[in-house]
Coordinates of C-alpha atoms in Angstrom, one line a residue:
Chain A
X1 CA 94.4 92.6 137.9
X2 CA 96.8 91.9 135.1
X3 CA 94.6 89.1 133.7
X4 CA 96.6 86.7 131.6
X5 CA 100.3 87.6 131.0
X6 CA 102.8 85.9 128.7
X7 CA 106.5 86.1 128.2
X8 CA 108.3 86.7 126.0
X9 CA 106.3 88.9 123.5
X10 CA 108.7 88.0 120.6
X11 CA 111.2 85.3 120.0
X12 CA 113.4 84.2 117.2
X13 CA 114.9 80.7 117.4
X14 CA 117.2 78.6 115.2
X15 CA 116.0 75.2 114.2
X16 CA 116.8 72.7 116.9
X17 CA 116.9 75.2 119.7
X18 CA 114.7 74.9 122.7
X19 CA 112.7 77.4 124.7
X20 CA 109.9 77.8 127.2
X21 CA 106.9 80.1 126.8
X22 CA 105.6 81.4 130.2
X23 CA 102.0 82.1 131.1
X24 CA 100.4 83.3 134.3
X25 CA 96.9 84.4 135.3
X26 CA 95.8 86.2 138.4
X27 CA 92.0 85.6 138.1
X28 CA 92.0 82.4 140.2
X29 CA 90.9 80.4 137.2
X30 CA 91.1 76.6 137.3
X31 CA 91.7 75.9 133.6
X32 CA 94.4 77.1 131.3
X33 CA 95.1 76.5 127.6
X34 CA 97.8 76.9 125.0
X35 CA 96.7 77.7 121.4
X36 CA 98.6 78.5 118.2
X37 CA 97.3 80.8 115.5
X38 CA 98.4 80.6 111.9
X39 CA 97.1 82.6 109.0
X40 CA 93.9 81.0 107.6
X41 CA 94.0 78.2 110.3
X42 CA 92.3 79.9 113.2
X43 CA 93.1 79.0 116.7
X44 CA 94.2 75.5 117.3
X45 CA 94.5 73.9 120.8
X46 CA 97.9 72.6 121.7
X47 CA 97.5 71.5 125.3
X48 CA 95.2 72.3 128.1
X49 CA 95.0 71.9 131.9
X50 CA 91.6 71.5 133.4
X51 CA 92.9 72.0 136.9
X52 CA 96.1 72.3 138.8
X53 CA 98.1 69.0 138.5
X54 CA 96.4 67.9 135.3
X55 CA 97.4 68.4 131.6
X56 CA 96.1 66.8 128.4
X57 CA 96.7 67.0 124.7
X58 CA 94.8 69.1 122.4
X59 CA 94.5 69.1 118.6
X60 CA 98.2 69.7 117.7
X61 CA 100.4 68.6 120.6
X62 CA 103.4 67.1 118.6
X63 CA 106.7 68.9 119.3
X64 CA 105.4 70.5 122.5
X65 CA 105.4 69.8 126.3
X66 CA 103.6 71.6 129.1
X67 CA 103.9 72.1 132.8
X68 CA 101.1 73.3 135.1
X69 CA 103.5 74.7 137.7
X70 CA 100.7 75.8 140.1
X71 CA 97.2 77.2 139.8
X72 CA 98.5 80.5 138.3
X73 CA 101.2 79.3 135.9
X74 CA 101.1 77.1 132.8
X75 CA 104.3 76.9 130.6
X76 CA 104.8 75.6 127.1
X77 CA 108.1 74.1 126.0
X78 CA 109.5 73.5 122.6
X79 CA 112.3 70.9 122.9
X80 CA 113.7 71.1 119.4
X81 CA 112.1 74.0 117.4
X82 CA 111.2 73.5 113.8
X83 CA 110.2 76.1 111.2
X84 CA 106.7 74.6 111.2
X85 CA 106.4 75.9 114.7
X86 CA 106.6 79.5 113.5
X87 CA 103.3 80.9 114.8
X88 CA 101.7 83.2 117.3
X89 CA 101.1 81.4 120.6
X90 CA 98.3 82.4 122.9
X91 CA 97.7 81.3 126.5
X92 CA 94.1 81.5 127.8
X93 CA 92.3 80.7 131.1
X94 CA 88.8 80.1 132.3
X95 CA 87.1 79.5 135.6
X96 CA 86.2 76.0 134.6
X97 CA 87.2 73.8 131.6
X98 CA 85.1 72.3 129.0
X99 CA 84.5 75.4 127.0
X100 CA 83.8 78.0 129.6
X101 CA 84.4 81.6 128.7
X102 CA 88.1 81.9 128.0
X103 CA 90.3 84.9 128.5
X104 CA 93.5 85.3 126.4
X105 CA 96.9 86.7 127.1
X106 CA 98.6 89.1 124.6
X107 CA 100.5 86.3 122.7
X108 CA 104.0 85.4 121.8
X109 CA 105.1 85.8 118.3
X110 CA 107.7 83.0 117.5
X111 CA 109.8 82.7 114.4
X112 CA 111.9 79.6 113.8
X113 CA 114.6 80.0 111.1
Chain B
X1 CA 82.4 69.5 107.3
X2 CA 84.2 71.9 109.6
X3 CA 83.0 72.1 113.2
X4 CA 82.6 75.9 112.9
X5 CA 82.2 77.7 109.7
X6 CA 82.5 81.4 109.1
X7 CA 82.9 83.4 105.9
X8 CA 86.5 84.7 106.0
X9 CA 85.5 88.0 104.3
X10 CA 86.5 90.7 104.2
X11 CA 83.1 92.1 104.9
X12 CA 83.1 95.7 104.0
X13 CA 80.4 98.1 105.3
X14 CA 80.2 101.9 105.4
X15 CA 80.4 103.7 108.7
X16 CA 77.0 103.9 110.4
X17 CA 75.6 100.7 108.7
X18 CA 74.7 97.4 110.3
X19 CA 77.3 94.7 110.0
X20 CA 76.0 91.1 110.0
X21 CA 78.4 88.3 110.8
X22 CA 77.4 84.7 110.6
X23 CA 78.5 81.4 111.9
X24 CA 77.3 77.8 111.5
X25 CA 78.3 74.9 113.7
X26 CA 78.1 71.1 113.4
X27 CA 77.7 70.0 117.0
X28 CA 73.9 69.8 117.6
X29 CA 74.3 69.8 121.4
X30 CA 76.3 73.0 121.7
X31 CA 74.9 74.9 124.6
X32 CA 76.9 78.1 124.8
X33 CA 78.2 80.5 122.1
X34 CA 80.8 83.1 122.3
X35 CA 81.9 85.9 120.0
X36 CA 85.5 87.2 120.2
X37 CA 86.9 90.2 118.5
X38 CA 90.5 90.2 117.4
X39 CA 92.3 93.3 116.2
X40 CA 95.3 92.8 113.9
X41 CA 98.3 91.8 115.9
X42 CA 96.3 91.4 119.1
X43 CA 94.8 88.6 121.1
X44 CA 91.1 87.6 121.0
X45 CA 88.8 89.5 123.3
X46 CA 85.4 88.2 124.5
X47 CA 82.6 90.5 123.5
X48 CA 79.4 88.5 123.6
X49 CA 78.1 85.3 125.1
X50 CA 74.7 83.7 124.3
X51 CA 73.2 80.6 125.9
X52 CA 69.6 80.4 124.7
X53 CA 67.6 80.8 121.5
X54 CA 66.7 84.3 120.5
X55 CA 68.5 87.6 120.7
X56 CA 70.8 89.1 123.2
X57 CA 71.7 92.8 123.1
X58 CA 74.7 94.6 124.6
X59 CA 75.1 98.2 123.4
X60 CA 75.6 98.2 119.7
X61 CA 76.0 94.4 119.6
X62 CA 73.3 91.8 119.2
X63 CA 73.9 88.1 119.2
X64 CA 71.2 85.9 117.6
X65 CA 71.0 82.2 118.2
X66 CA 69.0 79.6 116.3
X67 CA 69.8 76.1 117.7
X68 CA 67.5 74.3 115.4
X69 CA 69.3 75.7 112.4
X70 CA 72.7 75.5 114.2
X71 CA 73.3 79.1 113.4
X72 CA 74.6 82.1 115.4
X73 CA 75.1 85.6 114.2
X74 CA 76.4 88.9 115.5
X75 CA 74.9 92.2 114.4
X76 CA 76.9 95.4 114.9
X77 CA 74.7 98.5 114.7
X78 CA 76.1 102.0 113.8
X79 CA 79.4 100.4 112.7
X80 CA 82.5 102.4 113.4
X81 CA 85.9 102.3 111.9
X82 CA 87.1 101.1 115.3
X83 CA 85.0 97.9 114.8
X84 CA 87.3 96.9 112.0
X85 CA 88.7 93.6 113.2
X86 CA 88.3 89.8 112.8
X87 CA 85.4 88.3 114.6
X88 CA 85.7 84.7 115.9
X89 CA 82.7 82.5 116.7
X90 CA 83.2 79.8 119.4
X91 CA 80.5 77.4 120.3
X92 CA 80.9 75.3 123.3
X93 CA 80.3 71.6 122.6
X94 CA 79.2 69.1 125.2
X95 CA 82.1 67.2 126.7
X96 CA 84.7 69.3 124.9
X97 CA 87.9 70.2 126.5
X98 CA 88.0 73.8 125.3
X99 CA 86.2 76.1 122.9
X100 CA 86.3 75.3 119.2
X101 CA 87.0 78.5 117.2
X102 CA 86.0 79.4 113.7
X103 CA 88.6 80.9 111.5
X104 CA 86.9 84.3 111.8
X105 CA 85.4 86.9 109.5
X106 CA 87.4 90.0 108.8
X107 CA 85.2 93.2 109.0
X108 CA 86.2 96.4 107.4
X109 CA 84.2 99.6 108.3
X110 CA 84.8 102.3 105.7
X111 CA 84.8 105.9 107.0

């Protein structure tokens, strides 16, 4: 089992460019999450998907969109990147939502110049 | 008041000592509590879960929960340099969509 995988590991974007961060899990989990982590700010929830076919906003959704492609995959899209979106992005999954034990992917380190 | 409060540290302890990490939370109905360890440049890793008042031991780690005081702690016995990391507390609130994470306490174990 690979657990939760994310691609890419690193990315540099120019302001205004778009990109999609990919996440996949092979643990047959129902719920998936996207967080960002900034120094001193802890982990902040961007979007989550309680189950296949559903998505909902978290604490900091502005500037992002998500797609729950199927039970395994949950992608995060930045339509027009801004320097404020420079961060480390983590995908996580859990058997059920609502704060069940979450397992994290290795992260994507994104820099927007 | 923040939902989850942790001292950012760094907490510095000598090798072999007991490290005590503390967390307070504001949601009185939180039922489950998780401790995550995060090494620098890596992702958070779940190391302990506790669901009821009292102590839960797993190897060198002991989680302690006091719901009346809204306080949860993590003790690491016989601390090793490899324990040097940031430890994140995450209570599960009722009706929440996901875990709420504290900002973490950075632990440094000095050889």
